[in-house]
Coordinates of C-alpha atoms and ligand atoms in Angstrom, one line a residue:
M9 CA 4.2 21.8 -24.2
T10 CA 6.4 19.0 -22.6
V11 CA 6.1 18.9 -18.8
T12 CA 9.2 17.5 -17.2
L13 CA 8.4 15.7 -13.9
P14 CA 10.9 15.5 -11.1
P15 CA 12.6 12.0 -10.9
I16 CA 11.7 9.7 -7.9
P17 CA 14.5 9.8 -5.4
Q18 CA 15.9 6.2 -5.1
L19 CA 17.6 4.7 -2.1
E20 CA 19.4 1.4 -2.8
C21 CA 19.2 -0.8 0.3
S22 CA 18.4 -4.3 1.4
P23 CA 14.8 -5.2 2.3
L24 CA 15.8 -5.2 5.9
E25 CA 17.4 -1.8 5.8
A26 CA 14.4 -0.4 3.9
A27 CA 12.0 -1.9 6.5
R28 CA 14.0 -0.4 9.4
T29 CA 14.3 3.0 7.7
V30 CA 10.6 3.3 6.9
A31 CA 9.5 2.0 10.3
R32 CA 11.8 4.5 11.9
E33 CA 10.3 7.3 9.9
I34 CA 6.8 6.2 10.9
A35 CA 7.9 5.9 14.6
E36 CA 9.3 9.5 14.5
L37 CA 6.1 10.8 13.0
V38 CA 4.0 9.0 15.6
R39 CA 6.1 10.3 18.5
A40 CA 6.3 13.9 17.1
R41 CA 2.5 14.1 16.6
R42 CA 1.8 12.6 20.0
A43 CA 4.0 15.2 21.6
A44 CA 2.0 17.8 19.7
G45 CA -1.3 16.2 20.8
R46 CA -2.1 15.2 17.2
G47 CA -2.9 12.0 15.3
V48 CA -1.2 10.3 12.4
V49 CA -2.9 8.8 9.4
L50 CA -1.1 5.9 7.7
G51 CA -1.9 4.4 4.3
L52 CA -1.0 0.7 4.3
A53 CA -0.4 -2.0 1.7
T54 CA -0.5 -5.8 1.8
G55 CA 1.5 -8.4 -0.1
R56 CA 5.1 -9.5 0.5
T57 CA 6.8 -6.1 0.2
P58 CA 5.7 -4.4 3.5
L59 CA 6.1 -7.4 5.7
G60 CA 9.5 -6.3 7.0
I61 CA 8.1 -2.9 7.9
Y62 CA 5.3 -4.5 9.8
A63 CA 7.6 -6.8 11.7
E64 CA 9.8 -3.8 12.7
L65 CA 6.8 -1.8 13.8
G66 CA 5.7 -4.8 16.0
R67 CA 9.2 -4.9 17.5
L68 CA 9.2 -1.2 18.2
H69 CA 5.8 -1.6 20.0
R70 CA 7.0 -4.6 22.0
E71 CA 10.6 -3.6 22.8
E72 CA 10.6 0.2 22.6
R73 CA 7.0 0.8 23.8
L74 CA 6.1 2.7 20.6
D75 CA 2.5 3.6 21.3
F76 CA 0.1 3.7 18.3
A77 CA -2.9 5.1 20.1
N78 CA -2.8 8.2 18.0
V79 CA -2.7 6.3 14.7
T80 CA -5.5 5.8 12.2
A81 CA -4.8 3.4 9.3
F82 CA -6.4 3.1 5.8
N83 CA -5.5 0.1 3.6
L84 CA -5.1 0.6 -0.1
D85 CA -7.4 -2.2 -1.2
E86 CA -9.3 -5.4 -0.5
Y87 CA -10.5 -8.3 -2.6
L88 CA -14.2 -8.3 -3.4
G89 CA -16.4 -11.3 -3.0
L90 CA -14.8 -12.9 0.0
R91 CA -16.9 -13.5 3.2
A92 CA -15.9 -11.3 6.2
G93 CA -12.9 -12.9 8.0
H94 CA -11.9 -15.0 5.0
P95 CA -8.3 -16.2 5.6
R96 CA -7.1 -14.6 2.3
S97 CA -8.8 -11.3 2.9
Y98 CA -6.5 -8.3 3.4
R99 CA -8.4 -7.5 6.6
R100 CA -7.2 -10.9 8.0
Y101 CA -3.7 -10.3 6.7
M102 CA -3.5 -6.9 8.4
R103 CA -4.8 -8.2 11.7
E104 CA -2.3 -11.0 11.7
R105 CA 0.7 -9.1 10.4
L106 CA 0.3 -5.7 12.0
F107 CA -2.8 -4.6 13.9
D108 CA -2.8 -7.1 16.7
A109 CA 1.0 -6.8 17.1
I110 CA 0.9 -3.0 17.6
G111 CA -2.4 -3.0 19.5
L112 CA -4.3 -0.9 17.0
P113 CA -8.0 -0.9 18.0
P114 CA -10.4 -2.0 15.2
E115 CA -12.2 1.3 15.0
Q116 CA -8.8 2.9 13.9
C117 CA -8.2 0.3 11.2
H118 CA -10.0 1.0 7.9
I119 CA -10.1 -1.5 5.0
P120 CA -12.7 -1.6 2.3
S121 CA -15.2 -4.4 2.9
S122 CA -14.7 -7.7 1.0
D123 CA -18.4 -8.5 1.0
V124 CA -20.3 -5.5 -0.2
A125 CA -23.4 -6.1 -2.4
P126 CA -23.1 -4.7 -6.0
S127 CA -25.9 -2.2 -5.2
Q128 CA -23.7 -0.8 -2.4
W129 CA -20.4 -0.6 -4.2
E130 CA -20.5 3.0 -5.2
A131 CA -21.7 4.2 -1.8
H132 CA -19.1 2.1 0.0
C133 CA -16.3 3.6 -2.1
R134 CA -17.6 7.1 -1.6
E135 CA -17.7 6.5 2.1
Y136 CA -14.1 5.3 2.2
E137 CA -13.0 8.5 0.5
R138 CA -15.0 10.5 3.0
L139 CA -13.5 8.7 6.0
I140 CA -10.0 9.4 4.7
A141 CA -10.9 13.1 4.2
D142 CA -12.5 13.3 7.6
A143 CA -9.3 11.8 9.2
G144 CA -7.4 14.7 7.6
G145 CA -5.9 12.9 4.7
I146 CA -3.1 10.4 4.6
D147 CA 0.2 11.5 6.1
L148 CA 2.4 8.6 4.9
Q149 CA 1.5 6.0 2.4
I150 CA 3.4 2.7 2.0
L151 CA 3.3 1.2 -1.5
G152 CA 4.4 -2.0 -3.2
L153 CA 4.7 -2.3 -6.9
G154 CA 2.8 -4.9 -9.1
R155 CA 4.8 -6.4 -11.9
N156 CA 2.4 -4.7 -14.3
G157 CA 2.9 -1.3 -12.7
H158 CA -0.1 -1.3 -10.5
I159 CA -0.2 0.6 -7.2
G160 CA -2.9 -0.5 -4.9
F161 CA -5.1 -2.4 -7.4
N162 CA -4.9 0.5 -9.9
E163 CA -4.3 -1.8 -12.9
P164 CA -3.0 -0.5 -16.3
G165 CA -5.7 1.7 -17.7
S166 CA -6.3 3.5 -14.3
G167 CA -6.5 7.2 -14.7
R168 CA -4.5 9.9 -12.8
D169 CA -7.7 11.2 -11.4
S170 CA -9.2 7.9 -10.3
R171 CA -10.6 7.6 -6.8
T172 CA -11.7 4.6 -4.6
R173 CA -13.7 2.3 -6.8
V174 CA -14.4 -1.3 -7.8
V175 CA -11.7 -2.6 -10.2
E176 CA -11.3 -5.7 -12.3
L177 CA -8.1 -7.5 -11.4
A178 CA -5.7 -7.8 -14.4
P179 CA -4.7 -11.4 -15.4
P180 CA -1.1 -11.1 -14.2
T181 CA -2.3 -9.8 -10.8
R182 CA -4.6 -12.9 -10.5
V183 CA -1.8 -15.2 -11.6
D184 CA 0.5 -13.7 -8.9
A185 CA -2.1 -14.3 -6.3
A186 CA -2.8 -17.9 -7.4
G187 CA -0.4 -19.4 -4.8
E188 CA -2.3 -17.7 -2.0
F189 CA -5.7 -19.0 -3.2
G190 CA -4.6 -22.4 -4.3
S191 CA -5.3 -21.7 -8.0
V192 CA -6.0 -18.8 -10.3
E193 CA -9.7 -19.6 -10.6
H194 CA -10.1 -19.1 -6.9
V195 CA -8.6 -15.6 -7.0
P196 CA -11.4 -13.0 -6.9
E197 CA -12.0 -11.2 -10.1
R198 CA -12.6 -7.8 -8.5
A199 CA -11.3 -5.7 -5.7
I200 CA -12.0 -2.3 -4.1
S201 CA -9.0 0.0 -4.4
M202 CA -8.1 3.5 -3.5
G203 CA -7.6 5.4 -6.8
V204 CA -4.4 6.9 -8.2
A205 CA -5.6 10.4 -7.1
T206 CA -6.3 9.1 -3.6
I207 CA -2.8 7.7 -3.3
L208 CA -1.2 10.9 -4.8
A209 CA -3.0 13.0 -2.2
A210 CA -0.9 11.4 0.6
R211 CA 1.6 13.8 2.0
R212 CA 4.5 11.3 1.8
I213 CA 4.7 8.2 -0.3
R214 CA 7.2 5.4 0.4
L215 CA 7.4 2.9 -2.5
L216 CA 9.3 -0.3 -2.0
A217 CA 10.4 -2.9 -4.5
F218 CA 12.8 -5.9 -4.1
G219 CA 14.1 -8.7 -6.2
A220 CA 15.0 -9.0 -9.9
A221 CA 11.4 -9.9 -10.8
K222 CA 10.6 -6.2 -10.1
H223 CA 13.6 -4.8 -12.2
E224 CA 11.7 -4.3 -15.4
I225 CA 8.7 -2.5 -13.8
V226 CA 11.0 -0.4 -11.6
T227 CA 12.9 0.8 -14.7
R228 CA 9.6 1.6 -16.4
T229 CA 8.2 3.4 -13.4
L230 CA 11.4 5.5 -13.2
T231 CA 11.7 6.3 -16.9
A232 CA 8.5 5.8 -19.0
P233 CA 6.4 8.9 -19.7
P234 CA 3.7 9.1 -17.0
S235 CA 0.6 7.4 -18.4
S236 CA -2.2 5.0 -17.3
D237 CA -0.3 2.2 -19.2
T238 CA 1.8 2.0 -16.1
P239 CA 0.0 3.7 -13.2
A240 CA 3.1 3.8 -11.0
T241 CA 4.6 6.4 -13.4
F242 CA 2.1 8.9 -12.0
L243 CA 4.1 8.9 -8.7
R244 CA 6.8 10.9 -10.5
G245 CA 4.7 14.1 -10.1
H246 CA 4.5 13.7 -6.3
P247 CA 6.4 16.2 -4.1
D248 CA 7.5 13.7 -1.4
V249 CA 7.9 10.2 -2.9
R250 CA 10.9 7.9 -2.3
L251 CA 11.7 4.5 -3.7
Y252 CA 13.5 2.0 -1.5
A253 CA 14.8 -0.8 -3.7
D254 CA 17.6 -3.4 -3.7
A255 CA 20.3 -3.8 -6.3
A256 CA 18.3 -6.6 -8.0
A257 CA 15.2 -4.4 -8.5
L258 CA 17.2 -1.3 -9.4
R259 CA 19.8 -2.9 -11.7
G260 CA 18.5 -6.4 -12.4
E261 CA 21.4 -8.0 -10.4
G262 CA 20.8 -11.5 -9.1
S263 CA 18.2 -14.0 -10.1
P264 CA 14.4 -13.3 -10.1
S265 CA 12.8 -13.9 -6.7
Ligands
LIG22 C1 -1.3 -4.6 -1.9 C2 -1.3 -3.9 -3.1 C3 -0.4 -4.3 -4.3 C4 0.9 -4.8 -4.0 C5 1.7 -5.3 -5.2 C6 3.0 -5.9 -4.9 O1 -2.2 -4.0 -1.0 O2 -1.9 -2.9 -3.2 O3 -0.3 -3.1 -5.2 O4 1.7 -3.9 -3.3 O5 0.9 -6.2 -5.9 O6 2.8 -7.1 -4.2 P1 4.0 -7.8 -3.5 O7 4.4 -6.9 -2.4 O8 3.5 -9.1 -3.0 O9 5.1 -8.0 -4.5

């Protein structure tokens, strides 16, 4: 039997428009939940793609007094093998790019640890899943897209049912991170990542992709049969996913960036 999955709704817009739209959606969710005396659980990404959203959320906090006190955040992933506080760790990225700017207290910011001993890997990952479940699950997940189709660090080969676990980073992922670490040998070989199933359990997913360098993988994500060859294709089965992408990523217009 052939199962036809619904397409992913696509919104063509500039990175700035996407950042403002997604930040506005988050702000509306935060305010509506606060009015109802409830919390919001956000799933967050690192990398270049969400930077505009984080800048806009910081602006909303500063200039429009958007209060994040009722927000709990869970990051998708973290490099493994970096000492706590390492400048290239995602914990540091999040503190510098978002958490400090919106006044989110550390106890409401969850990121897998970058320095867990191998004997504790499994327990740490299980605990991360438990924390997400105890928080009520993720209301809105922000996602970027790796050139090889990874979401979080679910590299090709990751199953639809995968959960938070230790993953080996794929060679293209390490090459893409080489600039950050000085050279590819310094990029960690492993990470802890939410699984595909963890991501798909989020009630809303907002996927963003910009620049011609993402055109090929955006096309594959939208059209290839869902399979672990391109983990992002699994998003096609999600009931509330949207893709925000510019003309370069959607149609290959302009030069790779
Ligand atoms: C980051 C993450 C990755 C990135 C992806 C795109 O937490 O999970 O999946 O979203 O590698 O990276 P950028 O945004 O730098 O192109």
